[in-house]
Coordinates of C-alpha atoms and ligand atoms in Angstrom, one line a residue:
M1 CA -22.4 -63.2 71.2
L2 CA -18.6 -64.1 70.9
N3 CA -16.8 -64.7 67.3
I4 CA -14.0 -66.6 67.0
K5 CA -11.4 -67.6 64.2
A6 CA -10.2 -71.3 64.0
P7 CA -7.2 -70.9 61.6
A8 CA -5.7 -73.7 59.4
K9 CA -2.5 -75.3 59.8
I10 CA 0.1 -77.0 58.0
N11 CA 3.4 -79.3 58.8
L12 CA 6.4 -78.1 57.4
H13 CA 7.9 -80.9 58.6
L14 CA 6.7 -84.1 59.7
A15 CA 8.7 -87.2 60.6
V16 CA 6.8 -90.2 62.0
K17 CA 8.7 -91.8 64.6
G18 CA 7.4 -94.9 66.2
R19 CA 4.3 -96.8 67.0
R20 CA 3.5 -96.6 70.6
P21 CA 1.8 -98.9 73.1
D22 CA -1.5 -96.9 72.7
G23 CA -1.6 -97.6 69.1
F24 CA -0.7 -93.8 68.3
H25 CA 2.8 -92.7 67.0
D26 CA 5.5 -90.4 68.1
L27 CA 6.1 -87.4 65.8
E28 CA 8.2 -84.7 65.3
S29 CA 6.6 -81.7 63.3
I30 CA 6.7 -78.3 62.8
F31 CA 3.3 -76.7 62.7
L32 CA 2.3 -73.2 61.2
A33 CA -0.8 -71.7 61.6
L34 CA -2.4 -69.6 59.1
D35 CA -4.3 -66.4 58.2
W36 CA -6.9 -68.3 57.0
G37 CA -9.6 -70.9 58.3
D38 CA -12.8 -71.5 59.7
S39 CA -15.3 -69.2 61.9
L40 CA -17.5 -69.6 64.9
C41 CA -19.9 -67.6 66.5
F42 CA -21.6 -68.7 70.0
D43 CA -24.7 -67.3 71.5
C44 CA -26.0 -68.4 74.8
G45 CA -29.9 -69.0 74.6
G46 CA -32.2 -72.6 74.1
A47 CA -32.5 -75.1 76.7
E48 CA -30.5 -75.7 79.5
A49 CA -27.6 -78.1 78.3
Q50 CA -29.0 -78.2 74.9
C51 CA -26.1 -77.4 71.6
A52 CA -27.7 -76.3 68.5
I53 CA -25.2 -76.0 65.6
Q54 CA -25.4 -74.6 62.2
T55 CA -23.2 -75.0 59.9
T56 CA -22.7 -73.1 56.4
W57 CA -20.2 -74.9 53.9
D58 CA -18.1 -72.4 52.3
I59 CA -16.3 -75.1 50.3
P60 CA -17.2 -75.7 46.2
I61 CA -17.1 -79.6 46.8
D62 CA -19.6 -82.2 46.9
G63 CA -20.0 -84.2 50.0
A64 CA -18.3 -82.6 52.8
V65 CA -20.9 -82.5 55.5
I66 CA -20.7 -83.8 59.0
Q67 CA -24.1 -84.2 61.2
P68 CA -24.3 -82.0 64.1
E69 CA -23.9 -84.6 66.8
E70 CA -20.7 -85.9 65.1
N71 CA -19.0 -82.6 64.8
I72 CA -16.0 -82.1 66.7
V73 CA -17.3 -78.8 68.4
F74 CA -20.4 -80.6 69.6
K75 CA -17.9 -83.3 71.6
A76 CA -15.5 -80.4 72.8
V77 CA -18.8 -78.5 74.0
S78 CA -20.1 -81.5 75.9
L79 CA -16.0 -82.2 77.5
F80 CA -16.2 -78.5 78.7
R81 CA -19.2 -78.9 80.4
E82 CA -18.2 -82.1 82.3
R83 CA -15.1 -80.0 83.2
S84 CA -16.3 -77.0 84.1
G85 CA -20.2 -77.7 84.9
F86 CA -21.2 -74.7 82.9
M87 CA -24.7 -76.3 81.4
Q88 CA -26.8 -72.7 79.7
G89 CA -28.1 -73.8 76.6
L90 CA -25.8 -72.7 73.5
R91 CA -26.2 -71.7 69.7
I92 CA -23.3 -72.4 67.6
R93 CA -22.9 -71.0 63.9
L94 CA -19.8 -72.4 62.3
A95 CA -18.6 -71.4 59.0
K96 CA -16.4 -73.7 57.2
R97 CA -13.6 -73.4 54.6
I98 CA -11.2 -75.9 55.7
P99 CA -12.0 -78.7 53.5
L100 CA -12.1 -82.0 55.9
G101 CA -9.8 -84.8 55.4
A102 CA -7.3 -82.2 53.9
G103 CA -4.3 -82.4 56.6
L104 CA -5.1 -78.7 57.3
G105 CA -6.1 -79.5 60.8
G106 CA -10.0 -78.1 60.4
G107 CA -11.7 -79.9 62.9
S108 CA -8.9 -80.0 65.1
S109 CA -9.0 -76.3 65.1
D110 CA -12.8 -75.6 65.4
A111 CA -12.4 -78.1 68.2
A112 CA -9.8 -75.6 70.1
A113 CA -11.6 -72.8 69.2
T114 CA -14.3 -74.1 70.9
L115 CA -12.5 -74.6 74.2
L116 CA -11.4 -70.9 73.8
A117 CA -14.5 -69.5 73.7
L118 CA -16.5 -71.2 76.0
N119 CA -13.7 -70.8 78.6
R120 CA -14.5 -67.1 77.8
L121 CA -18.0 -67.0 77.4
S122 CA -18.8 -69.2 80.8
G123 CA -16.5 -67.2 82.9
A124 CA -15.3 -70.5 84.0
E125 CA -11.9 -69.6 83.4
L126 CA -10.3 -73.1 83.1
P127 CA -6.6 -72.7 83.3
L128 CA -4.6 -73.7 80.3
A129 CA -3.4 -76.6 81.9
A130 CA -7.1 -77.9 82.1
L131 CA -7.8 -76.9 78.5
R132 CA -5.0 -79.0 77.3
E133 CA -6.3 -82.1 78.8
L134 CA -9.5 -81.7 77.2
A135 CA -7.6 -80.6 73.8
E136 CA -5.6 -83.7 74.2
D137 CA -8.9 -86.4 74.7
L138 CA -10.4 -84.5 71.6
G139 CA -7.4 -85.4 69.1
S140 CA -3.7 -85.2 68.8
D141 CA -3.4 -82.0 66.7
V142 CA -6.4 -79.9 69.1
P143 CA -3.5 -78.9 71.7
F144 CA -1.4 -77.1 69.2
F145 CA -4.0 -75.0 68.1
L146 CA -4.8 -73.3 71.7
S147 CA -1.6 -71.1 71.3
G148 CA -0.9 -71.9 67.2
G149 CA 1.6 -69.5 65.7
A150 CA 4.6 -71.6 64.9
A151 CA 5.3 -74.8 66.8
F152 CA 8.0 -77.7 67.7
V153 CA 5.5 -80.4 68.1
S154 CA 6.6 -84.0 69.8
G155 CA 5.1 -86.8 71.5
R156 CA 1.0 -87.8 69.8
G157 CA 1.0 -84.2 69.6
E158 CA 0.8 -83.1 73.3
R159 CA 4.3 -81.5 73.3
I160 CA 4.2 -78.0 72.1
E161 CA 7.3 -75.6 72.0
P162 CA 6.5 -72.3 70.6
L163 CA 8.6 -70.8 67.5
V164 CA 9.3 -67.7 66.1
V165 CA 6.6 -67.2 63.1
P166 CA 8.9 -66.8 59.8
E167 CA 8.0 -63.1 57.8
G168 CA 7.4 -62.8 54.5
L169 CA 6.5 -65.5 53.4
S170 CA 3.1 -66.3 51.0
V171 CA 1.8 -69.8 51.1
V172 CA -0.2 -71.6 48.3
L173 CA -2.5 -74.1 49.5
V174 CA -3.4 -76.4 46.9
Y175 CA -6.6 -79.2 48.2
P176 CA -6.5 -81.8 45.6
G177 CA -10.5 -82.6 46.2
F178 CA -10.4 -85.9 47.6
V179 CA -10.2 -86.9 51.5
S180 CA -7.0 -88.3 53.2
N181 CA -7.9 -90.6 56.0
T182 CA -5.5 -90.1 58.5
R183 CA -6.4 -93.7 60.2
L184 CA -5.8 -95.5 57.2
A185 CA -2.6 -93.4 56.2
F186 CA -0.8 -94.3 59.7
A187 CA -1.5 -98.0 58.9
L188 CA -0.1 -97.6 55.3
L189 CA 3.0 -96.6 57.1
D190 CA 3.1 -99.1 59.5
A191 CA 3.1 -101.7 56.5
D192 CA 5.8 -99.9 54.7
S193 CA 8.9 -102.1 54.9
H194 CA 11.5 -99.2 53.7
E195 CA 13.7 -97.7 56.1
R196 CA 12.5 -94.1 57.0
R197 CA 14.3 -91.1 56.1
A198 CA 17.0 -90.2 58.9
S199 CA 15.5 -86.5 60.1
W200 CA 17.5 -83.9 61.9
S201 CA 17.8 -83.4 65.2
R202 CA 15.4 -81.1 67.2
E203 CA 17.9 -78.3 67.2
E204 CA 18.9 -78.4 63.5
L205 CA 15.0 -78.5 62.4
I206 CA 14.1 -75.6 64.8
Q207 CA 17.1 -73.7 63.8
A208 CA 16.3 -74.2 60.3
L209 CA 13.0 -72.0 60.4
G210 CA 15.2 -69.0 60.7
G211 CA 16.8 -69.7 57.4
K212 CA 15.6 -69.3 53.9
P213 CA 12.7 -71.7 52.8
A214 CA 15.0 -72.9 50.1
D215 CA 17.6 -74.6 52.5
W216 CA 14.8 -76.3 54.7
P217 CA 15.8 -79.2 55.5
Y218 CA 12.2 -80.7 55.9
H219 CA 10.2 -83.9 54.8
N220 CA 6.9 -85.4 55.4
D221 CA 7.1 -89.1 56.0
F222 CA 3.7 -90.0 54.4
L223 CA 5.0 -88.8 50.8
P224 CA 7.0 -91.6 50.0
V225 CA 4.3 -94.2 51.0
F226 CA 2.0 -92.5 49.1
L227 CA 4.0 -92.1 46.2
A228 CA 4.9 -95.9 46.4
A229 CA 1.5 -96.6 47.2
G230 CA 0.6 -95.2 43.3
M231 CA -0.8 -91.4 44.4
E232 CA 1.4 -89.8 41.7
V233 CA -0.8 -86.6 42.2
Y234 CA 1.1 -85.7 45.2
G235 CA 4.4 -85.8 42.9
D236 CA 2.6 -83.7 40.3
L237 CA 1.6 -81.1 42.6
L238 CA 4.7 -80.8 44.4
G239 CA 6.6 -80.3 41.2
E240 CA 4.2 -77.9 39.3
L241 CA 4.3 -76.1 42.6
R242 CA 8.4 -75.9 42.7
R243 CA 8.1 -75.2 39.0
L244 CA 5.9 -72.1 39.5
G245 CA 8.7 -70.2 42.0
A246 CA 7.9 -72.1 45.2
D247 CA 10.7 -72.2 47.7
F248 CA 9.6 -75.6 49.7
A249 CA 6.8 -77.4 48.6
A250 CA 5.3 -80.2 50.7
L251 CA 2.4 -82.4 51.9
S252 CA 0.4 -81.5 55.1
G253 CA -0.1 -83.7 57.3
S254 CA -1.4 -87.1 56.0
G255 CA -2.8 -85.1 53.1
S256 CA -4.4 -84.3 50.9
T257 CA -3.5 -80.6 50.6
C258 CA -0.2 -80.0 49.2
F259 CA 1.5 -76.4 49.8
G260 CA 4.1 -74.2 48.2
I261 CA 6.0 -71.2 50.4
F262 CA 7.3 -68.5 48.4
S263 CA 9.1 -66.0 49.0
D264 CA 7.7 -63.6 46.4
E265 CA 4.1 -63.0 46.8
R266 CA 3.5 -62.3 43.1
A267 CA 4.6 -65.7 41.8
A268 CA 2.6 -67.3 44.7
S269 CA -0.2 -65.3 43.4
R270 CA 0.4 -66.5 39.6
A271 CA 0.9 -70.0 40.8
V272 CA -2.7 -69.9 42.4
E273 CA -3.8 -68.7 38.9
T274 CA -2.4 -71.5 37.3
F275 CA -4.2 -74.0 39.3
R276 CA -7.2 -72.2 39.0
G277 CA -8.7 -74.4 35.9
C278 CA -8.3 -77.3 37.9
E279 CA -12.2 -78.5 38.7
G280 CA -12.7 -79.6 42.5
F281 CA -9.6 -78.3 43.8
I282 CA -9.2 -75.5 46.3
K283 CA -6.0 -73.2 45.7
T284 CA -5.3 -70.0 47.9
V285 CA -2.7 -67.7 48.6
V286 CA -2.4 -66.7 52.7
K287 CA 0.2 -65.5 55.2
P288 CA 1.5 -67.2 58.1
L289 CA -0.7 -66.3 61.4
T290 CA 1.6 -64.4 63.6
L291 CA -0.9 -63.3 66.5
G292 CA -1.9 -65.9 69.3
M293 CA -5.2 -67.6 69.0
G294 CA -7.4 -64.6 69.5
I295 CA -11.0 -64.4 70.4
Ligands
C5P1 O1 -5.9 -88.0 67.4 P1 -6.6 -88.0 65.8 O2 -8.1 -88.5 66.6 O3 -6.6 -87.0 65.1 O4 -6.0 -89.2 65.3 C1 -6.4 -90.3 64.3 C2 -6.3 -91.4 63.9 O5 -4.4 -91.1 63.4 C3 -5.8 -92.3 65.2 O6 -6.5 -92.7 65.5 C4 -4.5 -92.7 65.0 O7 -4.5 -94.0 63.9 C5 -3.9 -91.9 63.9 N1 -2.6 -91.1 64.8 C6 -1.4 -92.0 65.2 N2 -0.7 -91.1 66.1 C7 -0.8 -89.7 66.3 C8 -2.0 -89.1 65.4 C9 -2.7 -89.9 64.8 O8 -1.3 -93.1 65.1 N3 0.4 -89.3 66.7

């Protein structure tokens, strides 16, 4: 039996550069893994080449259900088997805490955790480069979760430069109870004729992470597009997080989660208390995950 955590992530910064010939977009982003997320438990057993996934939902909202065969974990198992020849039957228990379509990388993290776990469990010991190739096939955010921590991420999501995880910060996550579709979010951004905000250079972005969150020059290119489309909820949530003492507040990924970065841990806890009354919301205080992806 093997247990593994699948942490959530936030994007401290997310600049969308341009649409590529393959339909994806080049990004420049700062990812931060959190000490909070899903967990998976792997057991060998059952018929050869079979894989049974049992999911428990620790998410207080309706409708968040994925059929086992549509689960990205199932796809990760299939790809790993093709590459490694590992065919033993598998029983996987997945405890979901990260909501779907939340910009927190839940599915991507589950997929990366599956690759790491199977690499250990099977004894195949594929090199990291091989796991990265599988991760890229599974989704743009999956390669990041093979290493986690903090990283400057570019390309489609496959170029990852590890950064020092900032210390002493509390993160308040506010998931507003609705799903954001990444593909549609990119389409909305492509259709937007406004000039994109000029981004800082890679060096400046990386250097800023060592400074105070209140001074971070980070932004998320999806936010103005969503606001222009009438999604005022994001403006309201970010304003509320700042009012409650966040040194920095932003949208994660292509939504829908907003987060606040607090230097004052007690202010972060008070902020969560303030949001508690909002039905259908998930709000929690978490810490950045300083360690690599351990099993
Ligand atoms: O790779 P992933 O499956 O997470 O991407 C979901 C969708 O988001 C893609 O089909 C694409 O429309 C969009 N996307 C993009 N550029 C990226 C990542 C995602 O256009 N770098």
